[in-house]
PDB file of C-alpha atoms in Angstrom:
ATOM      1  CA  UNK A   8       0.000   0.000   0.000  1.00  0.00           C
ATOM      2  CA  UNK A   9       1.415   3.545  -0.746  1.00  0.00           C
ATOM      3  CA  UNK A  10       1.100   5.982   2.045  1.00  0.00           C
ATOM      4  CA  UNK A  11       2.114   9.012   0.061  1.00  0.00           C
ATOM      5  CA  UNK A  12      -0.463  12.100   0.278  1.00  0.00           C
ATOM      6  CA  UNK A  13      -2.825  11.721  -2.302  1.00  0.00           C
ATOM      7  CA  UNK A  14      -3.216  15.565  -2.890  1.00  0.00           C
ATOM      8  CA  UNK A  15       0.833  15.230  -3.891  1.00  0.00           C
ATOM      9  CA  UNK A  16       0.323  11.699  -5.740  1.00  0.00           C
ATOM     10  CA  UNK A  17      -2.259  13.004  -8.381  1.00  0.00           C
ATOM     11  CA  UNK A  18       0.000  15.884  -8.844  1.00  0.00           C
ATOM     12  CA  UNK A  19       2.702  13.573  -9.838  1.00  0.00           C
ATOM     13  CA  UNK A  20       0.450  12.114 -11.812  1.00  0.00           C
ATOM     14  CA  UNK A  21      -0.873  14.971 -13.816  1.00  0.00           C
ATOM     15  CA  UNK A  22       2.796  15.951 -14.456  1.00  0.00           C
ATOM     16  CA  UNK A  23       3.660  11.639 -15.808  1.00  0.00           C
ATOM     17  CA  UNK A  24       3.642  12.216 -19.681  1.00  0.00           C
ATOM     18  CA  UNK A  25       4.940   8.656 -20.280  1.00  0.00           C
ATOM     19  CA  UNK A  26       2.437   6.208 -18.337  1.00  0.00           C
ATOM     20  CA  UNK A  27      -1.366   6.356 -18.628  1.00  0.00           C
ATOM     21  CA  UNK A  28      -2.929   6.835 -14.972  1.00  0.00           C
ATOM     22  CA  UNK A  29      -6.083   7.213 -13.371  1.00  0.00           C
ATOM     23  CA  UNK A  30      -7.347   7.048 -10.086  1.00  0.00           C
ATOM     24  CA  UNK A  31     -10.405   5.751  -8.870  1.00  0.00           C
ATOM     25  CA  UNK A  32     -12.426   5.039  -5.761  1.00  0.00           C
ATOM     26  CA  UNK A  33     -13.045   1.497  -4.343  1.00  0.00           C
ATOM     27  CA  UNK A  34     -16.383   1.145  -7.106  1.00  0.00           C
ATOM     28  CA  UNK A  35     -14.583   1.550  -9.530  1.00  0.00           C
ATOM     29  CA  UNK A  36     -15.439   5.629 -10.451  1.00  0.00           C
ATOM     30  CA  UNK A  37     -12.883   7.278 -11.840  1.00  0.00           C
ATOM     31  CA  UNK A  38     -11.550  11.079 -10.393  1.00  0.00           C
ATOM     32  CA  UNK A  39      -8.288  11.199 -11.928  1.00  0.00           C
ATOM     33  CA  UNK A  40      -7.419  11.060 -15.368  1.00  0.00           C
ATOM     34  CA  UNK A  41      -3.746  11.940 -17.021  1.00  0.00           C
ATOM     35  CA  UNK A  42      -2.594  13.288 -20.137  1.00  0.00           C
ATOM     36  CA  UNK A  43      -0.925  10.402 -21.154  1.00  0.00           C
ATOM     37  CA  UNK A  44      -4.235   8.119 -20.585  1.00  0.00           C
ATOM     38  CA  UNK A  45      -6.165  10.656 -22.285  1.00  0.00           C
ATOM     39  CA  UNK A  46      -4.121   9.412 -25.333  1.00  0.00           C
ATOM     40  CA  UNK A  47      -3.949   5.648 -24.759  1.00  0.00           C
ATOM     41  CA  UNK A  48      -7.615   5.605 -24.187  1.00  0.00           C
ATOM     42  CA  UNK A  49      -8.466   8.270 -26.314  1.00  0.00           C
ATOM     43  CA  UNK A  50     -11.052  10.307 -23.799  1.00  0.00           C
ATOM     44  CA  UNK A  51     -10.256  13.273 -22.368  1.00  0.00           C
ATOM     45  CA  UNK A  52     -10.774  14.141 -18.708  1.00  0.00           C
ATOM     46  CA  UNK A  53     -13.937  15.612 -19.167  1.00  0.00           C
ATOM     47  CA  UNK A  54     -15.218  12.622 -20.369  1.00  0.00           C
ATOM     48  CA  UNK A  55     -14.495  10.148 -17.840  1.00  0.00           C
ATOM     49  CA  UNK A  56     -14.286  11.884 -14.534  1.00  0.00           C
ATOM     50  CA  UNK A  57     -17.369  10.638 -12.494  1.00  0.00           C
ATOM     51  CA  UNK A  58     -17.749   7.481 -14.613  1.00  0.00           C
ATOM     52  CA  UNK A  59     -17.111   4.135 -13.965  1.00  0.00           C
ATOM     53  CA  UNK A  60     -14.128   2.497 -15.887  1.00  0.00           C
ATOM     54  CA  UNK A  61     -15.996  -0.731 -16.718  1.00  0.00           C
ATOM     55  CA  UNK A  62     -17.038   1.743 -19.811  1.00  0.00           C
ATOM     56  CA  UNK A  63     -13.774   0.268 -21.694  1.00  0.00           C
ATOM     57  CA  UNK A  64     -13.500  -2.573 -20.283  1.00  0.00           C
ATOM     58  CA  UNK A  65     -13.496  -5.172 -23.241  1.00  0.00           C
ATOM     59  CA  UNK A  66     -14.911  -7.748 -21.504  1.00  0.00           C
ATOM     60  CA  UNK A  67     -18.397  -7.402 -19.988  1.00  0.00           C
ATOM     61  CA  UNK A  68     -17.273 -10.221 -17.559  1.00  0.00           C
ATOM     62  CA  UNK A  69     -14.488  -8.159 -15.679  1.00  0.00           C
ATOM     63  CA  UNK A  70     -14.074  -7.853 -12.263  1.00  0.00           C
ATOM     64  CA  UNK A  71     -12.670  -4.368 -10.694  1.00  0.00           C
ATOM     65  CA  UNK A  72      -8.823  -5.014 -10.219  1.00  0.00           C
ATOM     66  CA  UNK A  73      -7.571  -3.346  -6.995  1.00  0.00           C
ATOM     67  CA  UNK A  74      -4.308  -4.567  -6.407  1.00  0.00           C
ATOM     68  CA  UNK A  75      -1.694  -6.619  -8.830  1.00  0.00           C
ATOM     69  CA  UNK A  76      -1.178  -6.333 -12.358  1.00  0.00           C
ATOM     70  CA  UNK A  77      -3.343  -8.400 -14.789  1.00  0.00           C
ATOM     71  CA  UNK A  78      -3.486  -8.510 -19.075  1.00  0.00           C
ATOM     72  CA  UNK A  79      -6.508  -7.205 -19.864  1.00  0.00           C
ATOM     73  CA  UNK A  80      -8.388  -5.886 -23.465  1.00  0.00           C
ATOM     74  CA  UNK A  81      -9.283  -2.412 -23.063  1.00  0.00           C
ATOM     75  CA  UNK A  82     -10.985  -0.251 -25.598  1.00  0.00           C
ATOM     76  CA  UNK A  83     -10.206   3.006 -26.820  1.00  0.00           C
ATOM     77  CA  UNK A  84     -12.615   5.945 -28.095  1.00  0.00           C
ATOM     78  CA  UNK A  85     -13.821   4.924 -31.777  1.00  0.00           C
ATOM     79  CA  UNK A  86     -14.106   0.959 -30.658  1.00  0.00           C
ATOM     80  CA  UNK A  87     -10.620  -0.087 -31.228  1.00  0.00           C
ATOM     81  CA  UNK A  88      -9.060  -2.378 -28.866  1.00  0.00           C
ATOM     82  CA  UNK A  89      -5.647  -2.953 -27.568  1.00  0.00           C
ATOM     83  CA  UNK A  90      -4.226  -5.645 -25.100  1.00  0.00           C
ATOM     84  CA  UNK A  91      -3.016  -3.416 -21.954  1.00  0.00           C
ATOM     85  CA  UNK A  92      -0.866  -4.225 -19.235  1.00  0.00           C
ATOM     86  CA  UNK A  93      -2.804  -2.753 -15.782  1.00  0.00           C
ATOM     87  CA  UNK A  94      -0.606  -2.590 -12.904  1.00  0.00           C
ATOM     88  CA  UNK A  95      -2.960  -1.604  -9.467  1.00  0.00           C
ATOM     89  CA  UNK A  96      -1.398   0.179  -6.114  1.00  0.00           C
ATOM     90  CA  UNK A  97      -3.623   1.292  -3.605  1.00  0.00           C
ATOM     91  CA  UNK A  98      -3.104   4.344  -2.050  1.00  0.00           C
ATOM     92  CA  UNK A  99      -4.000   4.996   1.845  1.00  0.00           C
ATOM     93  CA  UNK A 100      -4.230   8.695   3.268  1.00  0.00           C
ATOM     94  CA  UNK A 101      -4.758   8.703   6.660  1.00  0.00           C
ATOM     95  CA  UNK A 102      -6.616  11.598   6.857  1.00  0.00           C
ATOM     96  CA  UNK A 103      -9.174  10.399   4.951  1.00  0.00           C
ATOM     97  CA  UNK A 104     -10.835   6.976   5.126  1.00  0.00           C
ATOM     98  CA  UNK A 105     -11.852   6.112   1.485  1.00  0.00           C
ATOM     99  CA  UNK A 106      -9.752   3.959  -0.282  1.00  0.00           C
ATOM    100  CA  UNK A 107      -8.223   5.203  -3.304  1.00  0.00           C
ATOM    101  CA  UNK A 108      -6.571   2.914  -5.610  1.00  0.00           C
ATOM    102  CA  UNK A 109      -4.068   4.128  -8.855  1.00  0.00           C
ATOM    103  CA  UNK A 110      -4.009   2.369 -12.064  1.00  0.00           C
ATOM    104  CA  UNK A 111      -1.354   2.307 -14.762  1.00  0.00           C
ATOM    105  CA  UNK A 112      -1.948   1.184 -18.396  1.00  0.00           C
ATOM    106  CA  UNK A 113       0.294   0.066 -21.084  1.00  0.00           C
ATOM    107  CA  UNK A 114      -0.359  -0.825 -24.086  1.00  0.00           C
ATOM    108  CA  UNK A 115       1.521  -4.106 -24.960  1.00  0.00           C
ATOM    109  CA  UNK A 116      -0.564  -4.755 -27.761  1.00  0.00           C
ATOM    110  CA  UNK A 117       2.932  -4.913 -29.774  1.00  0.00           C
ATOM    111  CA  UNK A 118       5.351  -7.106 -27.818  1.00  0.00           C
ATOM    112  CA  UNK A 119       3.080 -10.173 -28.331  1.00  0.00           C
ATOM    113  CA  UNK A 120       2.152 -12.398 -31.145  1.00  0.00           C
ATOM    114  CA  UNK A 121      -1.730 -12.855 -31.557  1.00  0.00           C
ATOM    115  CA  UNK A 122      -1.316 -16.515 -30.203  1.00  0.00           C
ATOM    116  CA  UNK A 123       0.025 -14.761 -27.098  1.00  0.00           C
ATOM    117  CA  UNK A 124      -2.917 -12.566 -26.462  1.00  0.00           C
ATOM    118  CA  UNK A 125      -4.742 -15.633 -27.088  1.00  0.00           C
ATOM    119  CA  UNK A 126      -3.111 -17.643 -24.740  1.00  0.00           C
ATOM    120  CA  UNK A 127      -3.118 -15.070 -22.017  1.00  0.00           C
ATOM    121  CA  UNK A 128      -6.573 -14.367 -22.486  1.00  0.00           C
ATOM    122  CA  UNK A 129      -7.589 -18.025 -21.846  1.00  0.00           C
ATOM    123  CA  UNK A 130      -5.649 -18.519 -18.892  1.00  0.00           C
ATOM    124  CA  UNK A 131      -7.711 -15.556 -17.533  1.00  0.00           C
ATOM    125  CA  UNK A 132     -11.133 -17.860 -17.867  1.00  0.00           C
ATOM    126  CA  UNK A 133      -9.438 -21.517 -17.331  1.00  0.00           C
ATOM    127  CA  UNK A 134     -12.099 -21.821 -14.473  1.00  0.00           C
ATOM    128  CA  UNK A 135     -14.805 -19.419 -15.851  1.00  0.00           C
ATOM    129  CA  UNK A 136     -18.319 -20.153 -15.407  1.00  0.00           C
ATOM    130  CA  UNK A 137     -18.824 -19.414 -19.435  1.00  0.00           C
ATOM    131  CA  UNK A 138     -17.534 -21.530 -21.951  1.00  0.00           C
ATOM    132  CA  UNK A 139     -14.154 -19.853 -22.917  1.00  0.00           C
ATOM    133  CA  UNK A 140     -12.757 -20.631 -26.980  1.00  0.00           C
ATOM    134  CA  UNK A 141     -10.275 -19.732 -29.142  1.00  0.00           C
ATOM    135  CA  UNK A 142     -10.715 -20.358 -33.023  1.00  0.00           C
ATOM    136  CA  UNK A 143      -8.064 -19.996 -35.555  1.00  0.00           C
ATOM    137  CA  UNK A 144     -10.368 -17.565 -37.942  1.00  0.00           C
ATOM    138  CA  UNK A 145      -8.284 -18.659 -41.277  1.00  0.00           C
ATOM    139  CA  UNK A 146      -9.051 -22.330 -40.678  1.00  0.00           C
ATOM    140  CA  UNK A 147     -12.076 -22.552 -38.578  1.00  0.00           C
ATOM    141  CA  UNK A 148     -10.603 -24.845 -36.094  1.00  0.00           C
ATOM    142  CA  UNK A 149     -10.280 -24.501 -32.436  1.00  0.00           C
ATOM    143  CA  UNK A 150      -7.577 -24.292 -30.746  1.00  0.00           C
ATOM    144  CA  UNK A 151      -7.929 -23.393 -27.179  1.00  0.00           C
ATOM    145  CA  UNK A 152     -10.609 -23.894 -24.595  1.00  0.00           C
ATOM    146  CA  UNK A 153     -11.536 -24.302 -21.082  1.00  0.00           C
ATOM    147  CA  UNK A 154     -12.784 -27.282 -19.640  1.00  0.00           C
ATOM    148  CA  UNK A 155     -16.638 -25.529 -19.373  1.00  0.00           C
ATOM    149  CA  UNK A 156     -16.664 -24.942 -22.745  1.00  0.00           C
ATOM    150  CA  UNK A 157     -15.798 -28.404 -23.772  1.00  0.00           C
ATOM    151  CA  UNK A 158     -17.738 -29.745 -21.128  1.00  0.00           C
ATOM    152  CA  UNK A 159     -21.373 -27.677 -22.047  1.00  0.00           C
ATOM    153  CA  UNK A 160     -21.239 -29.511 -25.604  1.00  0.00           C
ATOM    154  CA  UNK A 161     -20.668 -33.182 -23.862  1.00  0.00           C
ATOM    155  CA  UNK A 162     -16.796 -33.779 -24.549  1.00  0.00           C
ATOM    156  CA  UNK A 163     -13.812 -32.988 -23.455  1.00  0.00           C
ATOM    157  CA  UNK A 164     -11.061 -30.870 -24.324  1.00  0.00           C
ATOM    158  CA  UNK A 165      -8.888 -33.080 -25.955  1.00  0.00           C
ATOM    159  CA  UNK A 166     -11.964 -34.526 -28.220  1.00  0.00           C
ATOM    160  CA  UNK A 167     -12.588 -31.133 -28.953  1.00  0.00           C
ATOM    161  CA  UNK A 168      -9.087 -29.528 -29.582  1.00  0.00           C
ATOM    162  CA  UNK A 169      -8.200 -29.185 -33.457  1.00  0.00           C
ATOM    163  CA  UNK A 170     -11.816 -29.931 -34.551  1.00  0.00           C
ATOM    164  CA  UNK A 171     -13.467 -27.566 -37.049  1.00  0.00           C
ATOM    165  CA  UNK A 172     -16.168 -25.516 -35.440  1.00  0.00           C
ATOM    166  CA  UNK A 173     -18.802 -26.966 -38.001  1.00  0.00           C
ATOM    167  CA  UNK A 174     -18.674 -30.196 -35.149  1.00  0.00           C
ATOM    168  CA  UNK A 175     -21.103 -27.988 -32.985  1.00  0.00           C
ATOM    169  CA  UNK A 176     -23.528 -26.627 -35.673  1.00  0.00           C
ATOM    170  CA  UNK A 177     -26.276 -27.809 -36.984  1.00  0.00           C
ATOM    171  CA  UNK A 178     -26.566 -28.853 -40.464  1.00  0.00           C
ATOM    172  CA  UNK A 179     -29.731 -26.459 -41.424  1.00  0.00           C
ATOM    173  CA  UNK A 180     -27.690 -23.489 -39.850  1.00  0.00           C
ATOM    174  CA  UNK A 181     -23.767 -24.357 -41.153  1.00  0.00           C
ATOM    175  CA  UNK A 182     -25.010 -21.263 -44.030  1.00  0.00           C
ATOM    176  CA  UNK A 183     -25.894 -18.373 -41.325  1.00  0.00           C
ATOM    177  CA  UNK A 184     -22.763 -19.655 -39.536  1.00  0.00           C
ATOM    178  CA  UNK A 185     -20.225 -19.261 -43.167  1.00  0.00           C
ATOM    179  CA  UNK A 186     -21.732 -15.493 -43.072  1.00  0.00           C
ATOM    180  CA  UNK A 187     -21.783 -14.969 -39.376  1.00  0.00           C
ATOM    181  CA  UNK A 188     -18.039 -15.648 -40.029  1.00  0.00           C
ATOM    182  CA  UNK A 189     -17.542 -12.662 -42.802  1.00  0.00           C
ATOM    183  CA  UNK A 190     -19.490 -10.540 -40.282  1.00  0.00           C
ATOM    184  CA  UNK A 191     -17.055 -10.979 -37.365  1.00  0.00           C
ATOM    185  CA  UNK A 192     -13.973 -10.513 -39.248  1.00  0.00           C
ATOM    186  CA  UNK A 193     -15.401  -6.832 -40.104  1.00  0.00           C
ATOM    187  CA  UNK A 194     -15.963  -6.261 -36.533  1.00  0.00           C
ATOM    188  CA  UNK A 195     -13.481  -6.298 -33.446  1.00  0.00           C
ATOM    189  CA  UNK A 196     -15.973  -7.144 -31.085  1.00  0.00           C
ATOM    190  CA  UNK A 197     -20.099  -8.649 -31.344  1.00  0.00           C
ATOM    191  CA  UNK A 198     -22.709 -10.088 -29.409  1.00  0.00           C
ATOM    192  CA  UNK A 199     -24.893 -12.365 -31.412  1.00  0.00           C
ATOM    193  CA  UNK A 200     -26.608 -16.124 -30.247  1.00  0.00           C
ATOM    194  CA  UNK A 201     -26.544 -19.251 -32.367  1.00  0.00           C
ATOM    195  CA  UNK A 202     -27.817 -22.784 -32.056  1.00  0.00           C
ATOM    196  CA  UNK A 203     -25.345 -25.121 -31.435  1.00  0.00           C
ATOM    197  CA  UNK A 204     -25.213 -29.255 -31.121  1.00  0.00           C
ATOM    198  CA  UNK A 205     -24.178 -31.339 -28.855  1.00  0.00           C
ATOM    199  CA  UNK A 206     -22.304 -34.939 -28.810  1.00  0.00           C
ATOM    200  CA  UNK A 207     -25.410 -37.096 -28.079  1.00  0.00           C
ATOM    201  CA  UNK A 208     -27.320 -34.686 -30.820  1.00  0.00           C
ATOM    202  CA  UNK A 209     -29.618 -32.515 -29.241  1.00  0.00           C
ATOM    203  CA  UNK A 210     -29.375 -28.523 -30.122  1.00  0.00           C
ATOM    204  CA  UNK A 211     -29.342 -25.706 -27.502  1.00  0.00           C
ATOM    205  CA  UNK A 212     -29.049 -21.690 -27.777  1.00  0.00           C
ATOM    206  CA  UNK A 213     -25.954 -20.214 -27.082  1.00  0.00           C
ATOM    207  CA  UNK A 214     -25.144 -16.380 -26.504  1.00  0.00           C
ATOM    208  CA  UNK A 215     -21.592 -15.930 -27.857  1.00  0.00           C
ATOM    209  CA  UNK A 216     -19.367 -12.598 -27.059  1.00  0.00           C
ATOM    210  CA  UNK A 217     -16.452 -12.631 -29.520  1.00  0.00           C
ATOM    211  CA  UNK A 218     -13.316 -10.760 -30.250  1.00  0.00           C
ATOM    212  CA  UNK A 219     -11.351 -10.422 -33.096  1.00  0.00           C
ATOM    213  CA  UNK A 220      -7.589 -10.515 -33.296  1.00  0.00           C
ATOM    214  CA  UNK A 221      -5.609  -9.238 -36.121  1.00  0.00           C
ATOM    215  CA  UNK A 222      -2.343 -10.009 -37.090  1.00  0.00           C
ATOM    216  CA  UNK A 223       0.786  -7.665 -38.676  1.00  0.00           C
ATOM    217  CA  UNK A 224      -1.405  -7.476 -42.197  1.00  0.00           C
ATOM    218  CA  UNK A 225      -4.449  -6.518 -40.186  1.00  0.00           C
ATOM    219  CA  UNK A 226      -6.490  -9.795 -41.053  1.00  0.00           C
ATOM    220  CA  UNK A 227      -8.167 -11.854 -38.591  1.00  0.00           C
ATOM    221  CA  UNK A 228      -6.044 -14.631 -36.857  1.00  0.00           C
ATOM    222  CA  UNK A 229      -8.387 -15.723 -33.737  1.00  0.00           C
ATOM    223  CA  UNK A 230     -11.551 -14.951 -32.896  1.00  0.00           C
ATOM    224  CA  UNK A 231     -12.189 -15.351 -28.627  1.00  0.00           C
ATOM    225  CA  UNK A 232     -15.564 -16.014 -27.922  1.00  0.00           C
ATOM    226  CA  UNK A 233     -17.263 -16.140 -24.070  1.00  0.00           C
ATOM    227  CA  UNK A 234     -19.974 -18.650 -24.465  1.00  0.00           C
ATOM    228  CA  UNK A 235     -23.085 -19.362 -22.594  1.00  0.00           C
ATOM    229  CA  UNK A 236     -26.054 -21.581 -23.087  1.00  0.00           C
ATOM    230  CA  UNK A 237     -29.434 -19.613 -23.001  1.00  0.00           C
ATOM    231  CA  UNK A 238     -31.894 -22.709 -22.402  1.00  0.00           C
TER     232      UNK A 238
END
């Protein structure tokens, strides 16, 4: 925990033109916003003082951080993501009892392959409630998972692992599916539900969050996709 006086602490960060900072309060509202995140994020202060910073959070599943540093998708202004590095101190002043906490972003979006993002991103939701998936978007064919996501379609990873996605989709629907496809590679993020099959044959509803991730040519490598059943 860092004891410093928060009055000279957001000072200090006001003057930081090489790290994106903000401060918020223990919810999660934001009352400090620096030049440099103003930037990253693309927002100026105006716009995000008094809001909560779930607003570009990525994923709708996110919990507050308040201590640590975690690899997170953030999003900036016009809808464009990049993969951020968010490192969390909290800040005590004893003369006043709420808890502050100070956040510093980086965007890392640059040091890491698309398989890395991937592969971060999974281990993230290896115990996840939803069903957690990574598909390679050239091929079609999955290539990471978490056990719930293997498990809500009846098999298990490894049966699952290197199959084309076509395994879980209905024959009547494997159409809407190709174009559903071209849809997501225009988009870097979409909500959209789908009925899927299981092993033993029987078809359920699904509500699918997905994220695109480009490669060095700007074409989709991966799609992640949080997955739910709706039934």
């Amino acid at each position: 925990m860092n004891e410093r006086k928060p009055g000279v602490l957001i000072e200090e960060i006001h003057k930081s033109d090489h790290v994106a900072i903000y401060m918020t309060d223990v919810s999660g509202k934001i009352f400090v916003w620096n030049q440099k995140a103003a930037e990253t994020f693309g927002y100026s202060a105006q716009e995000v003082i008094g809001h909560h910073e779930s607003f570009f959070y990525v994923d709708h599943l996110e919990e507050i951080s308040h201590e640590g540093t975690r690899y997170c998708w953030r999003a900036r202004k016009y809808t464009e993501s990049f993969f951020a590095k968010e490192t969390v101190v909290e800040i005590s002043d004893a003369d006043n009892p709420r808890v502050r906490f100070m956040k510093m972003v980086e965007d890392v979006s640059e040091q890491l392959t698309p398989f890395e993002r991937c592969e971060l991103w999974m281990t993230k939701y290896a115990d996840s409630r939803w069903g957690a998936v990574v598909t390679n978007a050239q091929t079609n064919v999955f290539e990471l998972m978490n056990a719930q996501f293997a498990k809500m379609y009846g098999y298990t990873i490894e049966e699952l692992k290197g199959q084309h996605n076509s395994l879980l989709i209905p024959r009547a629907d494997k159409a809407r599916a190709s174009e559903l496809g071209k849809f997501l590679d225009s988009r870097e993020r979409s909500q959209h539900t789908m009925t899927h099959v299981k092993k033993d044959g029987t078809s359920f509803s699904v509500l699918c969050n997905s994220t695109s991730i480009r490669n060095e040519n700007n074409t989709v490598a991966y799609r992640m996709s949080l997955v739910r059943p709706l039934d």
